[in-house]
Amino acid sequence: MSKLVIVGTVAFDAIETPFGKTDKILGGAATFIGLAASHFNVDATAVSVVGGDFPQAYLDLLANKNIDVSGVEIIKNGKTFFWSGRYHNDMNTRDTLVTELNTLENFNPVVPEAYRDAEVVMLGNLHPLVQSSVIDQMTKKPKLVVLDTMNFWMDCALNELLDVIKRIDVITINDEEARQLTGEYSLLVAARKIHEMGPKYIVIKKGEHGALLFHNDHVFYAPALPLEEVFDPTGAGDTFAGGFAGYLAKTNDFSFENMKNAVIYGSTLASFCVEKFGTERMQYLSNNEVHKRLLQFKQLTQFDIELS
Amino acid sequence: MSKLVIVGTVAFDAIETPFGKTDKILGGAATFIGLAASHFNVDATAVSVVGGDFPQAYLDLLANKNIDVSGVEIIKNGKTFFWSGRYHNDMNTRDTLVTELNTLENFNPVVPEAYRDAEVVMLGNLHPLVQSSVIDQMTKKPKLVVLDTMNFWMDCALNELLDVIKRIDVITINDEEARQLTGEYSLLVAARKIHEMGPKYIVIKKGEHGALLFHNDHVFYAPALPLEEVFDPTGAGDTFAGGFAGYLAKTNDFSFENMKNAVIYGSTLASFCVEKFGTERMQYLSNNEVHKRLLQFKQLTQFDIELS
């Protein structure tokens, strides 16, 4: 089993979907990643920052899932990062209503001493310089660095993004962002171009259409489980990333074949995340439920054509 | 092995894509379905109508693929159905430039005597009354009737469409059309509603995102192979349907498990169709190429998570 460093926001979210709206609830990339990774009993730490307004109960929630929270800095006289968004009827697009960076503005992540030799680093969506500074702190070259990012950084910090992309092993990015980053419409060609930027493995997330894993000339396609309704997509991508990184940290096998399994675990966990608002579903998700849904994923995708 | 009746247009297409444009070339649903089904060496007939302007060489092309063309009526003083369209840059949407129904306007399909006891009937996209009249001609209840349709008939012949849908076993329909037919956004819920309309099996085609097969509470997801470039999507849906129906006719096994394989064969053949204009790629597709791509599909989708 490997140690896992998770870096990302721990935040307040307020969400509107066609099904309802929430007040400020627990959110943030590191939160979703941590909750997903907790299913693999890995030795994980979350590195983040919150303000004095952040309830201790939320930190306890992560700690109770065996996520070390000593790396979550609490700035007593600061306020926690807050994001608010409204999803459209198709649930695939959303408007950001409010973004208050607050303590995130001067976030200076500090990886706890005990985790600086971690084998797996999961860099949640943050400023590329912040992501880079985490890699700098590792005393041993990690076996796997996974990075998530978004179009916002392509627009306003492209050079820094390209710099950190050179230093990582796996990038997770959605389809539109992959197209924006490369100027290529074909995801196959886009993945090849991103590969040339550094990462050996490219995961392109297509929301309700699943996720693609690319490595050299190999491609793997994990569908998303067709769901009766998507209640709230917030955190699905982070949950995917947390399942992906958590599974790889647990199995300590970074081969392409095992990464396929990691993608399936990520998709499976993400399929739960969207069933309720925010982290609600992930807080009470049992291993038995995950196991059952993995069986569904097998039935969903496996076929039996004999080929010599 | 079963006999297979294919009903659909045999036509001229003129196509514009971002990669180029064609003059009038061979097209039509029955053409694409027949070319795909020919890979399974089934005893198949194409039922259609053309005008005196239709080259004998095109009919010979189907005949040489072992598709009986005695059911293709030739109206000497009529003109062949002609469709022209222009694809947008994303290749997922298109504008119809010309539709000349010509001989199709009074198409009265006649299933050749020798095929009226066929086990499998593949109804390509046509007016629902025309599709119904083919079912009427079958002297023995077919084991499997597959129907393809499109939004056009929902707009202008909904009751007739609902009538024929009651009489079939499998419907193939694209995602937007499934949503239009049911008023449901979730494809899972849409499939359930279509199931209630009659068909036991529902195939929802999602273009570059693959295809879903539904049967009661079972779902199977076949991805589309990620391609470097989609050159011309014309006929991909018909090729899918032809591969699906052809494989089932060959294996004579209409179980859900075998239908999964049929969906994979359909997707595999469709992945070739889009590589060149019109029927060009399908005319010269070898079984060896199909076999190789099936292996790619296995690698694309199969994973190895041990679950008890």
Coordinates of C-alpha atoms in Angstrom, one line a residue:
Chain A
M1 CA 0.0 0.0 0.0
S2 CA 1.2 3.5 -0.8
K3 CA 0.9 6.8 1.0
L4 CA -1.3 9.3 -0.8
V5 CA -1.1 13.1 -0.7
I6 CA -4.3 14.9 -1.7
V7 CA -4.1 18.6 -2.5
G8 CA -7.1 20.7 -3.2
T9 CA -9.8 22.9 -1.9
V10 CA -11.8 22.3 1.2
A11 CA -14.7 24.6 0.8
F12 CA -18.3 25.7 1.1
D13 CA -20.6 25.1 -1.8
A14 CA -24.1 26.4 -2.5
I15 CA -25.7 24.5 -5.3
E16 CA -28.9 25.0 -7.4
T17 CA -30.1 22.2 -9.6
P18 CA -33.5 21.7 -11.2
F19 CA -34.2 19.4 -8.2
G20 CA -33.6 22.0 -5.5
K21 CA -31.0 24.2 -3.8
T22 CA -28.7 24.1 -0.8
D23 CA -27.4 26.5 1.7
K24 CA -23.6 26.5 2.2
I25 CA -22.6 22.9 2.5
L26 CA -19.3 21.0 2.6
G27 CA -17.5 20.9 -0.7
G28 CA -14.1 21.3 -2.3
A29 CA -11.9 19.1 -4.5
A30 CA -9.9 17.7 -1.6
T31 CA -13.0 16.8 0.2
F32 CA -14.5 14.8 -2.6
I33 CA -11.1 13.2 -3.5
G34 CA -10.6 12.3 0.2
L35 CA -14.1 10.7 0.6
A36 CA -13.6 8.6 -2.5
A37 CA -10.0 7.6 -1.6
S38 CA -11.2 6.6 1.8
H39 CA -12.7 3.5 0.3
F40 CA -9.3 2.0 -0.2
N41 CA -8.0 2.3 3.3
V42 CA -4.8 4.0 2.2
D43 CA -2.6 6.2 4.3
A44 CA -3.8 9.6 3.0
T45 CA -3.4 13.2 3.9
A46 CA -5.4 16.2 2.7
V47 CA -3.5 19.4 2.2
S48 CA -5.6 22.5 2.0
V49 CA -6.6 25.7 3.7
V50 CA -9.8 26.9 5.5
G51 CA -10.9 29.9 7.5
G52 CA -12.0 30.3 11.1
D53 CA -15.6 29.9 9.9
F54 CA -15.1 26.3 8.9
P55 CA -16.8 23.8 11.3
Q56 CA -14.6 21.4 13.1
A57 CA -17.2 18.8 12.4
Y58 CA -16.4 18.9 8.7
L59 CA -12.7 18.3 9.4
D60 CA -13.7 15.5 11.8
L61 CA -15.7 13.9 9.0
L62 CA -12.6 13.5 6.9
A63 CA -10.5 12.4 9.9
N64 CA -13.1 9.8 10.7
K65 CA -12.7 8.4 7.2
N66 CA -9.0 8.0 8.0
I67 CA -7.9 11.0 6.1
D68 CA -5.1 12.9 7.9
V69 CA -6.1 16.5 8.2
S70 CA -3.0 17.9 9.8
G71 CA -2.1 19.5 6.4
V72 CA -5.3 21.5 6.4
E73 CA -4.2 25.0 7.5
I74 CA -6.8 26.9 9.5
I75 CA -6.6 30.7 9.2
K76 CA -8.6 31.8 12.2
N77 CA -9.3 35.4 11.0
G78 CA -9.9 34.3 7.4
K79 CA -12.9 32.9 5.6
T80 CA -13.2 29.6 3.8
F81 CA -13.3 29.4 0.0
F82 CA -16.9 29.6 -1.2
W83 CA -18.4 28.6 -4.6
S84 CA -21.9 28.8 -5.7
G85 CA -23.4 27.6 -9.0
R86 CA -26.6 26.8 -10.8
Y87 CA -26.9 23.8 -13.1
H88 CA -29.0 24.0 -16.2
N89 CA -31.7 21.5 -17.0
D90 CA -29.4 19.3 -19.0
M91 CA -27.1 19.0 -15.9
N92 CA -24.1 19.2 -18.1
T93 CA -23.6 22.9 -18.0
R94 CA -23.7 25.4 -15.2
D95 CA -23.4 29.0 -14.3
T96 CA -21.1 30.1 -11.5
L97 CA -23.0 32.5 -9.3
V98 CA -20.4 33.3 -6.7
T99 CA -16.7 32.7 -6.3
E100 CA -15.1 34.0 -3.1
L101 CA -11.5 32.9 -2.9
N102 CA -11.0 34.1 0.6
T103 CA -8.1 32.1 2.3
L104 CA -7.5 30.3 -0.9
E105 CA -6.1 33.5 -2.5
N106 CA -2.8 33.1 -0.6
F107 CA -2.9 29.3 -0.2
N108 CA 0.6 28.0 0.5
P109 CA 0.3 24.3 0.8
V110 CA 2.5 22.5 3.2
V111 CA 2.8 18.7 2.9
P112 CA 3.1 17.2 6.4
E113 CA 6.6 15.9 7.0
A114 CA 5.4 12.3 7.3
Y115 CA 3.9 12.4 3.7
R116 CA 6.8 13.9 1.8
D117 CA 7.9 10.5 0.7
A118 CA 4.4 9.5 -0.4
E119 CA 4.3 7.3 -3.5
V120 CA 1.1 8.8 -5.0
V121 CA 0.3 12.5 -5.2
M122 CA -3.2 13.7 -6.3
L123 CA -3.2 17.3 -7.3
G124 CA -6.8 18.6 -7.3
N125 CA -7.8 21.6 -9.4
L126 CA -5.8 24.6 -8.2
H127 CA -3.5 27.3 -9.6
P128 CA -0.7 25.4 -11.4
L129 CA 1.9 27.2 -9.3
V130 CA 0.3 25.8 -6.2
Q131 CA 0.3 22.4 -7.7
S132 CA 4.0 22.7 -8.7
S133 CA 4.9 23.8 -5.2
V134 CA 3.5 20.5 -3.8
I135 CA 5.7 18.5 -6.2
D136 CA 8.7 20.6 -5.0
Q137 CA 8.1 19.5 -1.4
M138 CA 8.3 15.8 -2.1
T139 CA 11.6 14.4 -0.8
K140 CA 11.4 11.3 -2.9
K141 CA 10.2 11.2 -6.5
P142 CA 6.6 9.9 -6.3
K143 CA 5.7 6.9 -8.3
L144 CA 2.6 8.6 -9.6
V145 CA 1.6 12.2 -9.7
V146 CA -2.0 12.8 -10.9
L147 CA -3.2 16.3 -11.8
D148 CA -6.7 17.6 -12.4
T149 CA -7.2 21.0 -13.9
M150 CA -9.7 23.1 -15.7
N151 CA -10.2 25.6 -18.6
F152 CA -9.9 28.6 -16.2
W153 CA -6.1 28.0 -15.8
M154 CA -5.7 27.7 -19.6
D155 CA -7.2 31.1 -19.9
C156 CA -5.2 32.9 -17.2
A157 CA -2.1 30.8 -16.3
L158 CA -1.3 28.7 -19.4
N159 CA 2.5 28.8 -19.1
E160 CA 2.4 27.8 -15.5
L161 CA -0.1 25.0 -16.4
L162 CA 2.2 23.7 -19.2
D163 CA 5.1 23.8 -16.7
V164 CA 3.4 21.6 -14.1
I165 CA 2.0 19.3 -16.8
K166 CA 5.5 18.5 -17.7
R167 CA 6.1 17.1 -14.2
I168 CA 3.2 14.8 -13.8
D169 CA 2.3 11.2 -14.9
V170 CA -1.5 11.4 -15.3
I171 CA -3.7 14.3 -16.2
T172 CA -7.5 14.2 -15.8
I173 CA -9.3 16.7 -17.9
N174 CA -12.7 17.0 -19.5
D175 CA -13.3 16.7 -23.2
E176 CA -14.0 20.3 -23.9
E177 CA -10.8 21.3 -21.9
A178 CA -8.7 18.7 -23.8
R179 CA -10.0 20.3 -27.0
Q180 CA -9.2 23.8 -25.8
L181 CA -5.7 22.8 -24.6
T182 CA -4.7 21.2 -27.9
G183 CA -6.9 22.9 -30.5
E184 CA -7.9 19.4 -31.7
Y185 CA -11.4 18.1 -32.0
S186 CA -10.6 14.4 -32.1
L187 CA -10.0 13.2 -28.6
L188 CA -7.5 10.7 -29.9
V189 CA -5.4 13.4 -31.5
A190 CA -5.9 15.7 -28.4
A191 CA -4.7 12.9 -26.1
R192 CA -1.6 12.4 -28.3
K193 CA -0.8 16.1 -28.1
I194 CA -1.2 16.2 -24.4
H195 CA 1.0 13.1 -24.1
E196 CA 3.7 15.2 -25.9
M197 CA 3.3 17.9 -23.2
G198 CA 4.5 15.4 -20.6
P199 CA 1.9 13.0 -19.1
K200 CA 2.3 9.4 -20.0
Y201 CA -1.4 8.8 -19.2
I202 CA -4.3 11.0 -20.1
V203 CA -7.8 10.6 -18.7
I204 CA -10.4 12.5 -20.7
K205 CA -13.7 12.8 -18.7
K206 CA -16.9 13.0 -20.8
G207 CA -19.5 13.4 -18.0
E208 CA -22.5 11.3 -18.7
H209 CA -20.6 9.7 -21.6
G210 CA -17.9 8.2 -19.4
A211 CA -14.2 8.5 -19.4
L212 CA -11.3 7.6 -21.8
L213 CA -7.8 6.5 -20.6
F214 CA -5.0 6.9 -23.1
H215 CA -1.4 5.6 -23.0
N216 CA 0.7 5.6 -26.1
D217 CA -1.4 3.7 -28.6
H218 CA -3.7 2.2 -26.0
V219 CA -7.1 3.4 -25.3
F220 CA -9.6 2.3 -22.6
Y221 CA -13.2 3.5 -22.4
A222 CA -15.2 3.4 -19.2
P223 CA -18.8 4.3 -19.7
A224 CA -20.7 6.2 -17.0
L225 CA -23.5 4.1 -15.5
P226 CA -26.8 5.3 -17.0
L227 CA -28.7 6.8 -14.2
E228 CA -32.4 7.4 -13.6
E229 CA -31.5 11.0 -12.6
V230 CA -28.4 13.0 -12.0
F231 CA -29.3 15.0 -8.9
D232 CA -26.2 17.1 -8.5
P233 CA -23.0 16.7 -10.6
T234 CA -20.9 18.7 -8.2
G235 CA -17.8 16.8 -7.2
A236 CA -18.2 14.0 -9.7
G237 CA -14.9 14.7 -11.4
D238 CA -13.1 14.9 -8.1
T239 CA -14.7 11.8 -6.8
F240 CA -13.6 10.0 -10.0
A241 CA -10.0 11.3 -9.4
G242 CA -10.1 10.2 -5.8
G243 CA -11.3 6.7 -6.7
F244 CA -8.7 6.5 -9.4
A245 CA -5.8 7.7 -7.2
G246 CA -7.0 5.8 -4.2
Y247 CA -7.2 2.5 -6.0
L248 CA -3.7 2.9 -7.5
A249 CA -2.3 3.8 -4.1
K250 CA -3.9 0.8 -2.6
T251 CA -2.7 -1.7 -5.2
N252 CA 0.6 0.0 -5.8
D253 CA 0.5 -1.2 -9.4
F254 CA 0.8 1.6 -12.0
S255 CA 0.5 -0.5 -15.1
F256 CA -1.9 0.4 -17.9
E257 CA -4.0 -2.7 -17.2
N258 CA -4.4 -1.8 -13.5
M259 CA -5.1 1.8 -14.5
K260 CA -8.1 0.5 -16.4
N261 CA -9.4 -0.9 -13.1
A262 CA -8.7 2.4 -11.4
V263 CA -10.8 4.2 -14.1
I264 CA -13.7 1.7 -13.4
Y265 CA -13.4 2.4 -9.6
G266 CA -13.4 6.1 -10.3
S267 CA -16.5 5.9 -12.5
T268 CA -18.2 3.7 -10.0
L269 CA -17.7 6.1 -7.1
A270 CA -18.6 9.1 -9.3
S271 CA -21.9 7.4 -10.1
F272 CA -22.9 7.5 -6.5
C273 CA -21.7 11.1 -5.9
V274 CA -24.2 12.6 -8.3
E275 CA -27.2 10.9 -6.6
K276 CA -27.5 13.5 -3.8
F277 CA -26.4 17.1 -3.1
G278 CA -22.7 17.7 -2.5
T279 CA -20.9 15.1 -0.4
E280 CA -24.2 13.7 1.1
R281 CA -24.1 10.4 -0.7
M282 CA -20.4 9.9 -0.3
Q283 CA -20.5 10.4 3.4
Y284 CA -22.6 7.3 4.0
L285 CA -21.5 5.1 1.1
S286 CA -20.7 1.5 2.2
N287 CA -18.2 -0.8 0.6
N288 CA -21.0 -3.3 0.0
E289 CA -22.8 -0.7 -2.2
V290 CA -19.6 0.0 -4.1
H291 CA -19.1 -3.8 -4.6
K292 CA -22.7 -4.2 -6.0
R293 CA -22.2 -1.3 -8.4
L294 CA -18.9 -2.7 -9.7
L295 CA -20.9 -5.8 -10.6
Q296 CA -23.3 -3.6 -12.5
F297 CA -20.3 -2.0 -14.3
K298 CA -19.1 -5.4 -15.3
Q299 CA -22.5 -6.3 -16.7
L300 CA -22.7 -3.0 -18.4
T301 CA -19.5 -3.4 -20.4
Q302 CA -18.3 -7.0 -20.5
F303 CA -19.2 -9.2 -23.5
D304 CA -18.1 -12.6 -24.7
I305 CA -17.0 -12.7 -28.3
E306 CA -14.4 -15.4 -28.8
L307 CA -11.6 -14.1 -30.9
S308 CA -8.4 -16.0 -31.6
Chain B
M1 CA -28.5 -19.5 -39.8
S2 CA -31.6 -17.4 -40.3
K3 CA -33.0 -15.6 -43.4
L4 CA -32.8 -11.8 -43.2
V5 CA -35.2 -9.3 -44.8
I6 CA -33.7 -5.8 -45.2
V7 CA -36.1 -3.0 -46.0
G8 CA -35.0 0.5 -46.7
T9 CA -33.9 3.1 -49.2
V10 CA -31.4 2.4 -52.0
A11 CA -30.5 5.9 -53.0
F12 CA -28.2 8.5 -54.3
D13 CA -26.4 10.7 -51.7
A14 CA -24.4 13.9 -52.2
I15 CA -22.4 14.7 -49.1
E16 CA -20.4 17.7 -47.9
T17 CA -18.1 17.4 -44.9
P18 CA -15.3 19.6 -43.7
F19 CA -13.0 17.2 -45.6
G20 CA -14.6 17.5 -49.0
K21 CA -17.7 16.8 -51.0
T22 CA -19.0 14.2 -53.3
D23 CA -21.2 14.1 -56.4
K24 CA -24.2 11.7 -56.4
I25 CA -22.9 8.5 -54.9
L26 CA -24.4 5.2 -53.8
G27 CA -26.3 5.6 -50.5
G28 CA -29.5 4.5 -48.8
A29 CA -30.3 2.7 -45.5
A30 CA -30.8 -0.7 -47.2
T31 CA -27.5 -0.3 -49.0
F32 CA -25.5 0.3 -45.8
I33 CA -27.5 -2.3 -43.9
G34 CA -26.9 -4.9 -46.6
L35 CA -23.2 -4.2 -46.9
A36 CA -22.8 -4.6 -43.1
A37 CA -25.0 -7.7 -43.0
S38 CA -23.0 -9.3 -45.8
H39 CA -20.1 -9.9 -43.3
F40 CA -22.2 -12.7 -41.7
N41 CA -22.9 -14.7 -44.8
V42 CA -26.6 -14.8 -44.1
D43 CA -29.3 -15.5 -46.6
A44 CA -30.4 -11.9 -47.1
T45 CA -32.7 -9.9 -49.4
A46 CA -33.0 -6.2 -49.8
V47 CA -36.5 -4.7 -50.4
S48 CA -36.4 -1.3 -52.0
V49 CA -37.3 0.8 -55.0
V50 CA -35.1 2.8 -57.5
G51 CA -35.6 4.7 -60.7
G52 CA -34.4 4.0 -64.2
D53 CA -31.5 6.3 -63.5
F54 CA -30.0 3.8 -61.0
P55 CA -26.9 2.1 -62.3
Q56 CA -27.1 -1.7 -62.6
A57 CA -23.5 -1.7 -61.3
Y58 CA -24.7 -0.6 -57.9
L59 CA -27.3 -3.4 -57.8
D60 CA -24.6 -5.8 -58.9
L61 CA -22.4 -4.5 -56.0
L62 CA -25.0 -5.7 -53.5
A63 CA -25.7 -8.9 -55.4
N64 CA -21.9 -9.7 -55.4
K65 CA -22.1 -9.4 -51.6
N66 CA -24.7 -12.1 -51.6
I67 CA -27.6 -9.8 -51.0
D68 CA -30.6 -10.9 -53.1
V69 CA -31.8 -7.8 -54.9
S70 CA -34.9 -9.3 -56.6
G71 CA -37.0 -7.3 -54.1
V72 CA -35.5 -4.0 -55.4
E73 CA -38.2 -2.7 -57.7
I74 CA -36.9 -0.7 -60.7
I75 CA -39.4 2.0 -61.9
K76 CA -38.0 2.7 -65.4
N77 CA -39.6 6.1 -65.9
G78 CA -39.0 7.2 -62.3
K79 CA -36.0 8.7 -60.5
T80 CA -34.1 7.3 -57.6
F81 CA -34.5 8.8 -54.1
F82 CA -31.8 11.5 -53.7
W83 CA -30.6 13.1 -50.5
S84 CA -27.9 15.7 -50.0
G85 CA -26.5 17.0 -46.8
R86 CA -23.8 19.1 -45.3
Y87 CA -22.1 18.2 -42.0
H88 CA -21.0 20.9 -39.6
N89 CA -17.5 21.0 -38.2
D90 CA -18.3 18.9 -35.2
M91 CA -19.6 16.1 -37.5
N92 CA -22.4 15.5 -35.1
T93 CA -24.9 17.8 -36.7
R94 CA -25.9 18.3 -40.4
D95 CA -28.1 20.3 -42.6
T96 CA -30.2 18.6 -45.2
L97 CA -29.7 20.5 -48.5
V98 CA -31.9 18.4 -50.8
T99 CA -34.5 15.7 -50.4
E100 CA -36.0 14.3 -53.6
L101 CA -38.3 11.5 -52.7
N102 CA -39.0 10.5 -56.4
T103 CA -39.9 6.8 -56.6
L104 CA -39.8 6.5 -52.8
E105 CA -43.0 8.6 -52.6
N106 CA -45.1 5.7 -53.7
F107 CA -42.9 2.9 -52.4
N108 CA -44.9 -0.3 -52.0
P109 CA -42.4 -2.8 -50.7
V110 CA -42.9 -6.4 -51.8
V111 CA -41.0 -9.1 -49.9
P112 CA -39.9 -11.8 -52.3
E113 CA -41.9 -15.0 -51.8
A114 CA -38.9 -17.0 -50.7
Y115 CA -38.2 -14.6 -47.8
R116 CA -41.7 -14.3 -46.4
D117 CA -40.8 -16.9 -43.7
A118 CA -37.6 -15.1 -42.8
E119 CA -36.6 -15.3 -39.1
V120 CA -35.2 -11.8 -39.0
V121 CA -36.6 -8.6 -40.4
M122 CA -34.6 -5.3 -40.4
L123 CA -36.8 -2.3 -41.1
G124 CA -34.6 0.6 -42.1
N125 CA -35.8 4.1 -41.6
L126 CA -39.0 4.7 -43.8
H127 CA -42.5 5.8 -43.3
P128 CA -44.0 3.7 -40.5
L129 CA -46.9 2.5 -42.7
V130 CA -44.3 1.1 -45.2
Q131 CA -42.6 -0.6 -42.3
S132 CA -45.9 -2.0 -41.1
S133 CA -46.8 -3.3 -44.6
V134 CA -43.6 -5.4 -44.6
I135 CA -44.5 -7.1 -41.3
D136 CA -48.0 -7.8 -42.8
Q137 CA -46.4 -9.8 -45.6
M138 CA -44.5 -12.2 -43.4
T139 CA -46.3 -15.6 -43.5
K140 CA -44.6 -16.8 -40.3
K141 CA -44.1 -14.6 -37.3
P142 CA -40.4 -13.6 -37.4
K143 CA -38.2 -14.4 -34.4
L144 CA -36.9 -10.8 -34.5
V145 CA -38.1 -7.6 -36.0
V146 CA -35.7 -4.7 -35.7
L147 CA -36.9 -1.2 -36.6
D148 CA -34.9 2.0 -37.2
T149 CA -36.7 5.3 -37.3
M150 CA -36.0 9.0 -36.9
N151 CA -37.5 12.2 -35.5
F152 CA -39.1 13.2 -38.9
W153 CA -41.8 10.4 -38.4
M154 CA -42.4 11.6 -34.8
D155 CA -43.2 15.0 -36.2
C156 CA -45.4 14.0 -39.1
A157 CA -46.6 10.4 -38.6
L158 CA -46.5 9.8 -34.8
N159 CA -49.6 7.6 -34.6
E160 CA -48.5 5.3 -37.4
L161 CA -45.0 5.2 -35.8
L162 CA -46.5 4.2 -32.4
D163 CA -48.6 1.5 -34.2
V164 CA -45.6 -0.1 -35.9
I165 CA -43.5 0.2 -32.7
K166 CA -46.0 -2.1 -31.0
R167 CA -45.2 -4.8 -33.5
I168 CA -41.5 -5.0 -33.2
D169 CA -38.9 -6.5 -30.9
V170 CA -36.0 -4.1 -31.2
I171 CA -35.9 -0.4 -31.9
T172 CA -32.8 1.5 -32.8
I173 CA -33.0 5.2 -32.2
N174 CA -30.6 8.0 -31.4
D175 CA -30.5 9.7 -28.0
E176 CA -32.2 13.0 -29.0
E177 CA -34.9 11.0 -30.8
A178 CA -35.5 8.8 -27.7
R179 CA -35.8 12.0 -25.6
Q180 CA -38.2 13.5 -28.2
L181 CA -40.3 10.3 -28.3
T182 CA -40.7 10.0 -24.5
G183 CA -40.3 13.5 -23.2
E184 CA -37.6 12.1 -20.8
Y185 CA -34.1 13.4 -20.5
S186 CA -32.7 10.4 -18.7
L187 CA -32.0 7.7 -21.3
L188 CA -32.7 5.0 -18.7
V189 CA -36.2 6.4 -18.1
A190 CA -36.7 7.0 -21.9
A191 CA -35.8 3.4 -22.6
R192 CA -38.3 2.2 -20.0
K193 CA -41.0 4.3 -21.6
I194 CA -40.2 3.0 -25.1
H195 CA -40.2 -0.5 -23.6
E196 CA -43.8 0.1 -22.5
M197 CA -44.7 1.1 -26.1
G198 CA -43.8 -2.4 -27.3
P199 CA -40.2 -3.3 -28.0
K200 CA -38.5 -5.7 -25.6
Y201 CA -35.1 -4.3 -26.6
I202 CA -34.1 -0.7 -27.1
V203 CA -30.9 0.4 -28.7
I204 CA -30.1 4.1 -28.1
K205 CA -27.4 5.3 -30.4
K206 CA -25.2 8.1 -29.1
G207 CA -22.9 8.7 -32.2
E208 CA -19.3 9.2 -31.1
H209 CA -20.4 8.3 -27.5
G210 CA -21.4 4.7 -28.5
A211 CA -24.6 2.9 -28.1
L212 CA -26.8 1.6 -25.2
L213 CA -28.8 -1.7 -25.2
F214 CA -31.7 -1.9 -22.8
H215 CA -33.8 -4.9 -21.9
N216 CA -36.0 -4.8 -18.7
D217 CA -33.6 -3.8 -16.0
H218 CA -30.5 -4.8 -18.0
V219 CA -28.2 -2.3 -19.7
F220 CA -25.2 -2.8 -21.9
Y221 CA -23.0 0.0 -23.1
A222 CA -20.9 -0.3 -26.2
P223 CA -18.5 2.6 -26.7
A224 CA -17.7 4.0 -30.1
L225 CA -14.0 3.4 -31.0
P226 CA -12.2 6.7 -30.6
L227 CA -11.1 7.7 -34.1
E228 CA -8.4 10.0 -35.4
E229 CA -11.0 11.6 -37.7
V230 CA -14.5 10.9 -38.7
F231 CA -14.5 11.5 -42.4
D232 CA -18.2 11.1 -43.1
P233 CA -20.9 9.9 -40.6
T234 CA -23.4 9.1 -43.4
G235 CA -24.7 5.5 -43.0
A236 CA -23.1 4.8 -39.7
G237 CA -26.4 4.2 -38.0
D238 CA -27.6 1.9 -40.8
T239 CA -24.2 0.1 -40.8
F240 CA -24.7 -0.4 -37.0
A241 CA -28.2 -1.8 -37.6
G242 CA -27.0 -4.1 -40.4
G243 CA -24.2 -5.5 -38.3
F244 CA -26.5 -5.9 -35.4
A245 CA -29.2 -7.7 -37.4
G246 CA -26.7 -9.7 -39.5
Y247 CA -24.9 -11.1 -36.5
L248 CA -28.2 -12.1 -34.8
A249 CA -29.4 -13.7 -38.1
K250 CA -26.2 -15.6 -38.4
T251 CA -26.1 -16.9 -34.7
N252 CA -29.8 -17.4 -34.5
D253 CA -29.6 -16.6 -30.8
F254 CA -31.8 -13.7 -29.6
S255 CA -30.8 -13.7 -26.0
F256 CA -29.7 -10.5 -24.2
E257 CA -26.2 -11.8 -23.8
N258 CA -25.9 -12.5 -27.5
M259 CA -27.4 -9.1 -28.3
K260 CA -24.5 -7.6 -26.5
N261 CA -22.2 -9.2 -29.0
A262 CA -24.5 -8.0 -31.8
V263 CA -24.1 -4.4 -30.5
I264 CA -20.3 -4.8 -30.5
Y265 CA -20.4 -6.1 -34.1
G266 CA -22.6 -3.2 -35.1
S267 CA -20.3 -0.6 -33.5
T268 CA -17.3 -2.3 -35.0
L269 CA -18.7 -2.1 -38.5
A270 CA -19.9 1.5 -38.0
S271 CA -16.4 2.5 -37.0
F272 CA -15.2 1.6 -40.5
C273 CA -18.1 3.2 -42.3
V274 CA -17.2 6.7 -41.2
E275 CA -13.6 6.5 -42.4
K276 CA -14.5 7.3 -46.0
F277 CA -17.3 8.9 -48.0
G278 CA -20.5 7.0 -48.4
T279 CA -20.2 3.2 -48.8
E280 CA -16.6 3.4 -50.0
R281 CA -15.0 1.9 -46.9
M282 CA -17.7 -0.8 -46.6
Q283 CA -17.4 -2.0 -50.2
Y284 CA -13.8 -3.2 -49.6
L285 CA -13.8 -4.2 -46.0
S286 CA -12.3 -7.6 -45.3
N287 CA -13.2 -10.0 -42.6
N288 CA -9.7 -9.8 -41.3
E289 CA -9.9 -6.1 -40.8
V290 CA -13.2 -6.6 -38.9
H291 CA -11.5 -9.3 -36.7
K292 CA -8.6 -7.0 -35.9
R293 CA -10.9 -4.2 -34.9
L294 CA -13.0 -6.5 -32.7
L295 CA -9.8 -7.2 -30.8
Q296 CA -9.4 -3.4 -30.4
F297 CA -12.9 -3.2 -29.0
K298 CA -12.1 -5.9 -26.5
Q299 CA -9.0 -4.0 -25.4
L300 CA -11.0 -0.8 -25.3
T301 CA -13.7 -2.1 -22.9
Q302 CA -12.6 -5.2 -21.1
F303 CA -11.1 -5.0 -17.6
D304 CA -10.2 -7.5 -14.9
I305 CA -11.5 -6.7 -11.5
E306 CA -12.1 -9.8 -9.5
L307 CA -15.5 -9.7 -7.8
S308 CA -17.0 -12.5 -5.9

